[in-house]
XYZ file of C-alpha atoms in Angstrom:
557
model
C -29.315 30.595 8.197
C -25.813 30.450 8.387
C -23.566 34.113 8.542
C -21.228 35.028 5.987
C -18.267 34.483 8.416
C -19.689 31.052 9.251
C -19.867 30.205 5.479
C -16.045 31.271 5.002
C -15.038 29.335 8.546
C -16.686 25.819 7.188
C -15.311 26.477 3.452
C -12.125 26.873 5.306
C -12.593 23.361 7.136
C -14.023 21.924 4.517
C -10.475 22.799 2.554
C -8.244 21.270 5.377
C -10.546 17.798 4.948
C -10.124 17.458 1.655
C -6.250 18.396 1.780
C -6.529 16.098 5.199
C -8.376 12.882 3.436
C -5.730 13.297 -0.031
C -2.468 13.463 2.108
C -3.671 11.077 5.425
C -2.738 7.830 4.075
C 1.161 8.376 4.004
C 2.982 4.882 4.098
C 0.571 2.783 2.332
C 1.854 -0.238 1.075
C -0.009 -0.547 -2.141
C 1.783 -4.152 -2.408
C -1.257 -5.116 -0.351
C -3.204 -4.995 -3.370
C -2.167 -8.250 -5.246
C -2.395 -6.464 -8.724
C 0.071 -4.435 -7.961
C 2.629 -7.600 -6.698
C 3.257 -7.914 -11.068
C 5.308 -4.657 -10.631
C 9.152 -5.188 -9.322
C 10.605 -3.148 -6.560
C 11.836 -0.437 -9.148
C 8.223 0.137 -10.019
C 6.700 0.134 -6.975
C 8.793 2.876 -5.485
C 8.264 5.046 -8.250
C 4.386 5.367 -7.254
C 3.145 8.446 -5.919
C -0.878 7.971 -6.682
C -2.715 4.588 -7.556
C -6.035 2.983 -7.926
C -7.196 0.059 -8.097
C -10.834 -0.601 -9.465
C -12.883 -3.307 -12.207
C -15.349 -5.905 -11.486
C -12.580 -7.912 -10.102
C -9.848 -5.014 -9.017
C -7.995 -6.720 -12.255
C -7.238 -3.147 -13.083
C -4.939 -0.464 -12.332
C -3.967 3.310 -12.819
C -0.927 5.073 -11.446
C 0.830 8.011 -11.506
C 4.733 8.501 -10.745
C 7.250 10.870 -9.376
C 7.961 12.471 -12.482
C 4.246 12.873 -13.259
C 3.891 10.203 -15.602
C 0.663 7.978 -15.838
C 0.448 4.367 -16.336
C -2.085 1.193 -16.716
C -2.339 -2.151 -16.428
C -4.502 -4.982 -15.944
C -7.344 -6.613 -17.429
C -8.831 -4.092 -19.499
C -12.677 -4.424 -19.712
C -14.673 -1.862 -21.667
C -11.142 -0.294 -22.517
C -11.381 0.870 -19.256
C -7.448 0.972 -19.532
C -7.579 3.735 -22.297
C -4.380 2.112 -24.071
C -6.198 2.732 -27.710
C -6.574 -0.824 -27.544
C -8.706 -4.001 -26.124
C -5.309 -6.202 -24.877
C -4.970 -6.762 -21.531
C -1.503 -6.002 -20.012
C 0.695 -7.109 -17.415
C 3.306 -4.837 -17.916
C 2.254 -1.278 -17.343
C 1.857 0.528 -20.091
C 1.853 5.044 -20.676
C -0.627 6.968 -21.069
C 1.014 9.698 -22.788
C -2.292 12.096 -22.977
C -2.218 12.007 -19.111
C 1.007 12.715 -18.345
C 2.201 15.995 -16.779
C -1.395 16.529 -15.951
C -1.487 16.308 -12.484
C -3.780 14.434 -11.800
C -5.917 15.277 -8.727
C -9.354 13.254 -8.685
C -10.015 9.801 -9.979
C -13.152 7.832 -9.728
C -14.430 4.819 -11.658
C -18.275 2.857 -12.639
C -18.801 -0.253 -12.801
C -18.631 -1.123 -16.691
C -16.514 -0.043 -15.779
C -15.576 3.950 -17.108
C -13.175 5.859 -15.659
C -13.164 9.585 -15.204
C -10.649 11.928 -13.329
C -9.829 15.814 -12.809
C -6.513 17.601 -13.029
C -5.030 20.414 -10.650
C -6.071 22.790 -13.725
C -9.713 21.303 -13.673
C -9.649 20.054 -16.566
C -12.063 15.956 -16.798
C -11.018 13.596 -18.577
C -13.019 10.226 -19.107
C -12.382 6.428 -21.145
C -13.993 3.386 -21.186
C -16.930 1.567 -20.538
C -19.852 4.624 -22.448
C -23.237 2.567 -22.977
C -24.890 4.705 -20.729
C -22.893 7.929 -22.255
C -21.287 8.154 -18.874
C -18.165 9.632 -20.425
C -20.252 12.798 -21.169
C -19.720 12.745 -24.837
C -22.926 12.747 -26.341
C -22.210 9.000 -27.865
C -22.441 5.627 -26.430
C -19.599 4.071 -27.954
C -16.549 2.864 -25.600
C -13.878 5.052 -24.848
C -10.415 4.060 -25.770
C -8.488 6.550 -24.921
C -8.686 9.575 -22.319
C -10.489 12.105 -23.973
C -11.764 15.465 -21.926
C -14.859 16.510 -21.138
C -15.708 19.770 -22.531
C -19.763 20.325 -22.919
C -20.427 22.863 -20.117
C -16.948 21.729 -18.026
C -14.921 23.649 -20.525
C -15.252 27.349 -18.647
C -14.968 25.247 -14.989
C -12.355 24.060 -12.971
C -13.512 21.305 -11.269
C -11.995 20.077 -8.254
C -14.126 16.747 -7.567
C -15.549 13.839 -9.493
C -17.739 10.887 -8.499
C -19.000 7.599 -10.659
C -21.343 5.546 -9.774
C -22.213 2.488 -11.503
C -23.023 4.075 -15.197
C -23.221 7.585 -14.091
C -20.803 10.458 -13.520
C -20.974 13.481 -11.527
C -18.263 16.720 -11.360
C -17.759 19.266 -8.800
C -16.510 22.895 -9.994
C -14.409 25.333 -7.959
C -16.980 27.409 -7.468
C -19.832 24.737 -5.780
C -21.538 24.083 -9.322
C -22.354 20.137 -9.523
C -22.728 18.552 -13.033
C -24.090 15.194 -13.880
C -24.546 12.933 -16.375
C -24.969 9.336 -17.545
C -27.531 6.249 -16.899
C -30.717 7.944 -15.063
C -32.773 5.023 -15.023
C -33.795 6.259 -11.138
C -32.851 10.136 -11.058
C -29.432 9.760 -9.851
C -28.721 12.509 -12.736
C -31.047 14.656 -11.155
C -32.724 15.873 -14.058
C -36.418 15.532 -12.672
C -36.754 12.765 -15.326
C -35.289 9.402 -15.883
C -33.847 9.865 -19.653
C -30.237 9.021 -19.822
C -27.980 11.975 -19.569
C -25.506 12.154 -22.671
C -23.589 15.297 -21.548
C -22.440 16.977 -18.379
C -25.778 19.361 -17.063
C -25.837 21.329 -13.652
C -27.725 19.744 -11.335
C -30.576 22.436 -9.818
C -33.260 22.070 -8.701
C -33.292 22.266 -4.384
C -29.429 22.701 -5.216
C -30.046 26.131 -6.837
C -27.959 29.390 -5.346
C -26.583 26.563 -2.964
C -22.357 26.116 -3.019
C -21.448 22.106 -2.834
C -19.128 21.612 -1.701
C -18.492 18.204 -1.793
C -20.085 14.952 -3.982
C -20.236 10.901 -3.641
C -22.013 8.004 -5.564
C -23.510 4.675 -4.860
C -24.408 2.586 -7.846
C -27.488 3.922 -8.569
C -27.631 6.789 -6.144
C -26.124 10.663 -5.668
C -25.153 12.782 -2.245
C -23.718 15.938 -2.044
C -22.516 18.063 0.704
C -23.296 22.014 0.230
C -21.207 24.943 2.205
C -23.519 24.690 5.505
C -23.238 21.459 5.759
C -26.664 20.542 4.934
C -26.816 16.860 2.946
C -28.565 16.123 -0.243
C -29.619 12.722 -1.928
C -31.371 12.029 -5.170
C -31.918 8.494 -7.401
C -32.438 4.946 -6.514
C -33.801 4.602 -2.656
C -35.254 1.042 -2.237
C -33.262 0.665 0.357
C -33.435 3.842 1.769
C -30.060 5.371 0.770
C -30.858 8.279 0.410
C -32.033 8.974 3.940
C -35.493 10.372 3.566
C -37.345 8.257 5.590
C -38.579 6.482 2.767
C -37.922 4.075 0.052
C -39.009 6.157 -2.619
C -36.843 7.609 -5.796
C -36.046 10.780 -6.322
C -35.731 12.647 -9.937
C -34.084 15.650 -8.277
C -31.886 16.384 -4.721
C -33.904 16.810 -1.896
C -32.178 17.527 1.450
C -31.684 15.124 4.002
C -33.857 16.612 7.130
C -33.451 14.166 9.394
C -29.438 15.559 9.953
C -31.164 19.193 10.750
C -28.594 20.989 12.592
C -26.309 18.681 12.047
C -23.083 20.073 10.250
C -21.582 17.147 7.573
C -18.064 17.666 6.648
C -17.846 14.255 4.926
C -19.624 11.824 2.647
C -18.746 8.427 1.074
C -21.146 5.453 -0.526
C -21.131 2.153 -0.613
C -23.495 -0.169 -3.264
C -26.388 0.665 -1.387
C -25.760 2.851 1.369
C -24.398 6.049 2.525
C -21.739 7.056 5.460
C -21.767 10.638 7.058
C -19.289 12.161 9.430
C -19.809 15.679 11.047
C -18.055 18.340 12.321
C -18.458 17.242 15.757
C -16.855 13.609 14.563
C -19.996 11.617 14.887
C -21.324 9.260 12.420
C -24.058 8.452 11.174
C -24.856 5.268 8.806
C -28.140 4.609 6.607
C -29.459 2.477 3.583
C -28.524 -1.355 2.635
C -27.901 -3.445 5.257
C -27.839 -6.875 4.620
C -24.310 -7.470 5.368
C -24.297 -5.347 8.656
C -22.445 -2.746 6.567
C -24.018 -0.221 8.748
C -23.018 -0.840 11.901
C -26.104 -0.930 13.994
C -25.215 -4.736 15.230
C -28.290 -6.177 13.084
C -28.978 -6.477 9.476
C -32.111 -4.306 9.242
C -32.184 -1.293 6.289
C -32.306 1.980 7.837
C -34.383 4.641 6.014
C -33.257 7.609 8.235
C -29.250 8.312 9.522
C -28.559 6.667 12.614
C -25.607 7.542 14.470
C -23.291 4.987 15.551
C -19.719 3.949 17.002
C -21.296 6.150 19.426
C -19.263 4.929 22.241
C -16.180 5.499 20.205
C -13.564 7.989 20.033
C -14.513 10.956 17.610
C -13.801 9.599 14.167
C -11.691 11.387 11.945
C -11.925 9.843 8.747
C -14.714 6.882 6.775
C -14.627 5.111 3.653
C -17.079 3.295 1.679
C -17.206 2.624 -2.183
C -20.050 1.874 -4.685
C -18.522 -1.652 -5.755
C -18.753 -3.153 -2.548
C -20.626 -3.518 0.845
C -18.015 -2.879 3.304
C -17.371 0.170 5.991
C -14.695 1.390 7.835
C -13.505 4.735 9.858
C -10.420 5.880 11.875
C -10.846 7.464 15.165
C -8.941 10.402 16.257
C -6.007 8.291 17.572
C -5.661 6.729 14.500
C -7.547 3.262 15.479
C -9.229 1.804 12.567
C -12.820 -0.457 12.149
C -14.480 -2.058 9.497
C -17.775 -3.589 9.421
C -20.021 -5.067 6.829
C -18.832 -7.830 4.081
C -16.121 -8.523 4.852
C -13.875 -11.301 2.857
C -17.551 -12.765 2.520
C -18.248 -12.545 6.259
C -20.913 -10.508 7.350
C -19.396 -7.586 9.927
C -22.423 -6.265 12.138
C -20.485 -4.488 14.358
C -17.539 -1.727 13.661
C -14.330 -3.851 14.542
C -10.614 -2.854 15.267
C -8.322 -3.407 13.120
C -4.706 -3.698 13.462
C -4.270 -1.411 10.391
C -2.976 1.609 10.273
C -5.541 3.351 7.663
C -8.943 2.515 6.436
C -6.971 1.498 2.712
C -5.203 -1.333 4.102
C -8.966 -2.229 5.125
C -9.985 -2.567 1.316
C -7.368 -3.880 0.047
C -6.823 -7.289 2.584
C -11.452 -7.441 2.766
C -13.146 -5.768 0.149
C -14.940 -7.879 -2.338
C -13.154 -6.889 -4.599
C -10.372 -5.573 -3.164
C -10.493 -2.244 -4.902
C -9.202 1.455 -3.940
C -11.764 3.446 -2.309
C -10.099 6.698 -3.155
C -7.510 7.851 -5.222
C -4.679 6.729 -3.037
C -1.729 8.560 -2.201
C 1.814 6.617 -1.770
C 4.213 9.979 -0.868
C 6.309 9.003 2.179
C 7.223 11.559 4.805
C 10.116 13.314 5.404
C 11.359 11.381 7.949
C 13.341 7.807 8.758
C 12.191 5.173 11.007
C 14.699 3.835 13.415
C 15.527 0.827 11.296
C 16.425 3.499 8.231
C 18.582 5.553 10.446
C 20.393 2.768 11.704
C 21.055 1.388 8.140
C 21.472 4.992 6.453
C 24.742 5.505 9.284
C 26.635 2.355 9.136
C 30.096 3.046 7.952
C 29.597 6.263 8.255
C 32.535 8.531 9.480
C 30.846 11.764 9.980
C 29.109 10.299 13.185
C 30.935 7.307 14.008
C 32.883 6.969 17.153
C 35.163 3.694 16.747
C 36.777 2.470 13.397
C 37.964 -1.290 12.538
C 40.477 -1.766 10.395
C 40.762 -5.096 8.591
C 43.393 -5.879 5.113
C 43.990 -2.234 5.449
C 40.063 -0.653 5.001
C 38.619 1.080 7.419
C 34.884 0.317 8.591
C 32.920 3.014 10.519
C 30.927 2.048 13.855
C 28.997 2.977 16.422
C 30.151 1.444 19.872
C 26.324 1.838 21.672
C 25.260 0.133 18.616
C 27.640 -2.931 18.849
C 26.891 -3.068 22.729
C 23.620 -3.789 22.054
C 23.546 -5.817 19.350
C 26.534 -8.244 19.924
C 27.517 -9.837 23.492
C 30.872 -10.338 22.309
C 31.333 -6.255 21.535
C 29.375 -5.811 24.831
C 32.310 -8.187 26.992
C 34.994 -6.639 24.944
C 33.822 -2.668 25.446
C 33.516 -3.097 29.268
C 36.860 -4.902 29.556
C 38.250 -1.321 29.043
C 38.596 1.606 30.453
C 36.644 4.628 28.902
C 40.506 6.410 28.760
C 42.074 2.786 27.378
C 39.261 2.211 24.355
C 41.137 2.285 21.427
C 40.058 4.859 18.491
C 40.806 1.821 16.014
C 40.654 -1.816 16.693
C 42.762 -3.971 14.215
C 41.207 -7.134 13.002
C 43.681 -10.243 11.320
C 41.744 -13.215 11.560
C 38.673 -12.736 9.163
C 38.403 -10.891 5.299
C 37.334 -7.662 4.948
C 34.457 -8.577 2.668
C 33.387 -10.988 5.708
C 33.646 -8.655 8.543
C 32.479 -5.092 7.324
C 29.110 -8.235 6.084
C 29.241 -8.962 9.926
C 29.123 -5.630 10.988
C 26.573 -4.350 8.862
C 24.372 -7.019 9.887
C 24.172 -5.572 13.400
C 22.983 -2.512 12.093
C 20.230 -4.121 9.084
C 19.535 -7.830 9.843
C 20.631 -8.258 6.649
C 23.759 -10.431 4.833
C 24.474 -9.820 1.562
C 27.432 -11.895 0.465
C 28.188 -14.852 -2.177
C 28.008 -18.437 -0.630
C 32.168 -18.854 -0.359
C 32.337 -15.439 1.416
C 29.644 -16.322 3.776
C 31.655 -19.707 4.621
C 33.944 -17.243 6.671
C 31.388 -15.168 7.812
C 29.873 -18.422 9.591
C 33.475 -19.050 10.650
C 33.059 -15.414 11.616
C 29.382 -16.400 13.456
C 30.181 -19.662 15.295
C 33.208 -17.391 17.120
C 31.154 -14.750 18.325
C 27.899 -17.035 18.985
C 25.904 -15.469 16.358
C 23.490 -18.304 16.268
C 21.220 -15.960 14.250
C 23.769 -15.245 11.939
C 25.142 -18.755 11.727
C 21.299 -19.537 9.855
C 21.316 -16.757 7.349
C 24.734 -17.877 6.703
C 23.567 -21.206 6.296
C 20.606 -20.228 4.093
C 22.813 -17.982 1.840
C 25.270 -21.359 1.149
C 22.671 -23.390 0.278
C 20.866 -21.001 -2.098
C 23.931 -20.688 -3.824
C 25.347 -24.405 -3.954
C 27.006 -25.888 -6.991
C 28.698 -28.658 -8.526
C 32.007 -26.591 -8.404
C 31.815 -25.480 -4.854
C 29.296 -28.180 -2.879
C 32.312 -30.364 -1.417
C 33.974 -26.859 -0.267
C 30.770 -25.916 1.352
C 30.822 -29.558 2.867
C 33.979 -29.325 4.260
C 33.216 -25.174 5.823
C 29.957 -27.196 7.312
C 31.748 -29.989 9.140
C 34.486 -27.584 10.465
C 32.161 -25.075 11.794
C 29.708 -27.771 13.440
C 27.045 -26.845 11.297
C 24.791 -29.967 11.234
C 21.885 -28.937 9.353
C 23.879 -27.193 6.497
C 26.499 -30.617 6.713
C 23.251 -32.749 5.716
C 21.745 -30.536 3.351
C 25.517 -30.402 1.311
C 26.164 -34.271 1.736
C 23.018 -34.841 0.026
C 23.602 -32.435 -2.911
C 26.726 -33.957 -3.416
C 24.961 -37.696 -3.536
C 22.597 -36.582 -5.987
C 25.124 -35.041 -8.441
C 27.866 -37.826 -7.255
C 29.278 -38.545 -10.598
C 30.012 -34.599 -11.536
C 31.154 -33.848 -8.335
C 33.637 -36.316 -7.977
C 35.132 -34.552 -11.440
C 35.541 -31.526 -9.569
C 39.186 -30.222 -8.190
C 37.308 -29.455 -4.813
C 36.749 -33.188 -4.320
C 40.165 -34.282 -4.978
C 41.732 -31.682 -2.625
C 39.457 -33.036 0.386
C 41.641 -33.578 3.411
C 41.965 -37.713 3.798
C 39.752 -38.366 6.905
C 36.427 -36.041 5.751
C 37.383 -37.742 1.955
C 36.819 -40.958 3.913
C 33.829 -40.469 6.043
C 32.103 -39.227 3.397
C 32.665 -42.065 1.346
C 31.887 -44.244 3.873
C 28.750 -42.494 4.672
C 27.551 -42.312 1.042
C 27.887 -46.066 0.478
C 25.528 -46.258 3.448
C 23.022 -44.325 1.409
C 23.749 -46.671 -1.233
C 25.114 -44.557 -3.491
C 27.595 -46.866 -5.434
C 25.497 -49.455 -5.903
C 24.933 -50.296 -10.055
């Protein structure tokens, strides 16, 4: 029996977890989730929480900076909760959620959705033939509606869905369930269907959960001494008993005796543990090694593994798939199980930088496992800070002036991007460098473009501008530079300007642009010949380019 103090002291870690697992993911790229590549750049940025879930992850929920809530996608069961049955491309609000702050989200399979606020208030929509929305009915949710039968006087801080059922945790370690029951994964003691949220009892009774997950037909909880729980569908021996038997009600899990769980998650048919020590232990479904063990055997009872691993920090599962993964305390990640159809018997490292990125490029389907948090950090990576102090005076050291305009530099930054500033800079004398170096042979537009390249990798400028910034390129042996410029010319060749980019492509030697403009002009001979760039063509390129298009045949009837 656990003291008072040690109570408080694993409440206390079990806190920093939770605030640990919602804020751990910072600078995930939920463009990895091809749903979300229908949303433009705008959109994207504006994310601050998303998930993706549905039979086929054809569905999404997010929520912004501002607080505000939108959905797209496919739209089975209503499972959007737009009031409608249309599915959408283009996000659309849902103005009951916004300003809710939104702090829990899970979703079933039908599927029904069903989330929690900072205020603990539930809300639920969607798929309801099971009455997994808690409202006493079995008709589909179209919109988010709360849940108020016996959540109304609780704040809940947790929810959990499995495939047709729904579980909430309240503030003050009260668990409620309700929904399909077919195997006791209500926890009831019977297997009626559940139509409105009722404390789950039973062995759970004066006990403080603290902490809840779901499988499809299955239901784990963590209480405040770290002792685990399972109840409902066990024919594969997720719930960890040592058996394959069902159970109507939670019975604790007593092969991890003395063994403190701080974390929980499910998959379709089995169940992931992590303790306070780090150590994990895997049990349940196994036929696509989603275990671990290095075989494809079920395992009735927890098993540790990644034992000769690093302690793990962090593990992921969901009930819609058959895939594992956990991140050690150095922040390497490994999945095992299904994965993109492969079968995974063995944790493997990734290359990713979060066990997210491992759902979204190999879960079948490639849902979210969690509510997934998008807030970047306060801080800039090199690459920002470079771009973020280009022509910028306050900490600039050198200035070019070109048509008059000043353009703010860094000289360690030209030295090592550019040989040319690197031979100039140690032709001085630290007491002869000049404060401002004058510049008369190329356009302003062109050379603050040049310079601003060394500190992005980037060239933004319109196709005649970027004629002089290859002049610009081929001077300083940019060869680099000389392709974008290249690439930016031919994305933005016309009938007007094509024997003007001709002409900048002989004269700066650039063969592969020269060829690519030659043929543009054959192909649109007729209308380019019209133009006043054609006529102004200098004699001898007028006449090898006549020359060389009668080659091609192109003045033949």
């Amino acid at each position: 029996m656990m003291s008072t103090y040690s109570h408080l002291a694993f409440n206390v870690v079990q806190l920093v977890l939770r605030n640990f697992m919602r804020h751990s993911n910072i600078m995930v790229d939920v463009g990895k989730w091809p749903i979300f590549t229908l949303l433009s750049p705008q959109e994207i940025a504006s994310i601050r929480k998303a998930c993706v879930f549905g039979t086929s992850a054809n569905e999404a929920i997010y929520i912004t900076h501002n607080d505000e809530v939108f959905v797209f996608g496919l739209n089975c069961s209503n499972c959007l909760g737009t009031g409608d049955n249309q599915s959408t491309i283009v996000p659309k609000k849902l103005e009951a959620l916004c300003g809710k702050k939104i702090s829990s989200l899970s979703y079933g399979s039908g599927p029904h959705v069903l989330l929690c606020t900072e205020d603990g208030e539930v809300y639920a929509w969607g798929h309801n033939g099971y009455s997994q929305l808690g409202n006493g009915a079995t008709n589909q949710g179209i919109t988010p509606v709360q849940v108020c039968t016996n959540l109304l006087i609780k704040r809940v801080v947790e929810v959990a869905c499995g495939s047709h059922h729904s579980m909430a945790l309240s503030a003050d370690g009260d668990l409620y369930a309700w929904g399909y029951n077919n195997c006791g994964q209500v926890g009831s003691g019977s297997t009626a269907n559940q139509p409105t949220p009722r404390r789950v009892s039973n062995c759970l009774q004066g006990k403080m959960v603290v902490s809840i997950a779901c499988g499809q037909t299955s239901s784990m909880a963590i209480v405040n001494n770290g002792e685990v729980y399972g109840w409902g569908y066990n024919g594969n021996g997720q719930l960890g008993l040592g058996n394959n038997g069902n159970q109507l009600t939670p019975c604790r899990v007593a092969a991890l005796h003395g063994v403190c769980i701080l974390q929980i998650v499910c998959g379709y048919a089995h169940t992931l543990a992590l303790s306070d020590e780090g150590l994990l232990y895997a049990w349940g479904a196994n036929t696509y090694g989603q275990l671990g063990t290095g075989n494809k055997s079920n395992q009735l009872s927890p098993l540790q593994i990644m034992m000769e691993k690093e302690r793990v920090v962090e593990i992921a599962a969901c009930h819609s798939a058959h895939i594992s993964a956990a991140r050690t305390q150095s922040g390497q990640v490994y999945m095992w199980g299904q994965c993109r159809g492969q079968s995974v018997v063995l944790p493997h490292l990734t290359h990713f930088a979060c066990t997210d990125d491992v759902f979204a490029c190999f879960a079948t389907p490639a849902v979210m496992w969690r509510l997934l948090s998008v807030e970047q950090e306060d801080y800039l990576t090199v690459a920002e800070s470079l771009r973020r102090e280009f022509d910028s005076p306050e900490t600039s050291d050198l200035k070019f002036r070109v048509d008059g305009k000043y353009i703010h530099v860094h000289k360690a930054v030209l030295k090592i991007r550019c040989e040319h500033f690197r031979t100039m800079f140690q032709s001085y004398w630290n007491e002869d460098m000049k404060e401002v170096i004058e510049i008369d042979q190329f356009s302003y537009p062109v050379y603050r473009a040049f310079l601003e390249y060394l500190y992005t990798d980037c060239v933004d400028l319109l196709p005649e501008d970027a004629i002089g910034l290859l002049d610009l390129a081929t001077s300083y042996c940019e060869n680099r530079l000389k392709k974008l410029c290249q690439h930016i010319i031919k994305r933005g060749i016309t009938v007007e300007n094509a024997f003007s980019l001709l002409s900048a492509a002989v004269r700066y030697d650039a063969e592969d642009l020269e060829e690519f403009c030659f043929k543009f002009c054959v192909n649109h001979l007729t209308d380019v010949t019209q133009t006043t760039a054609f006529w102004q063509m200098d004699g001898p390129l007028l006449k090898e380019f006549i020359a060389k298009a009668s080659k091609c045949g192109a003045f033949r009837n």
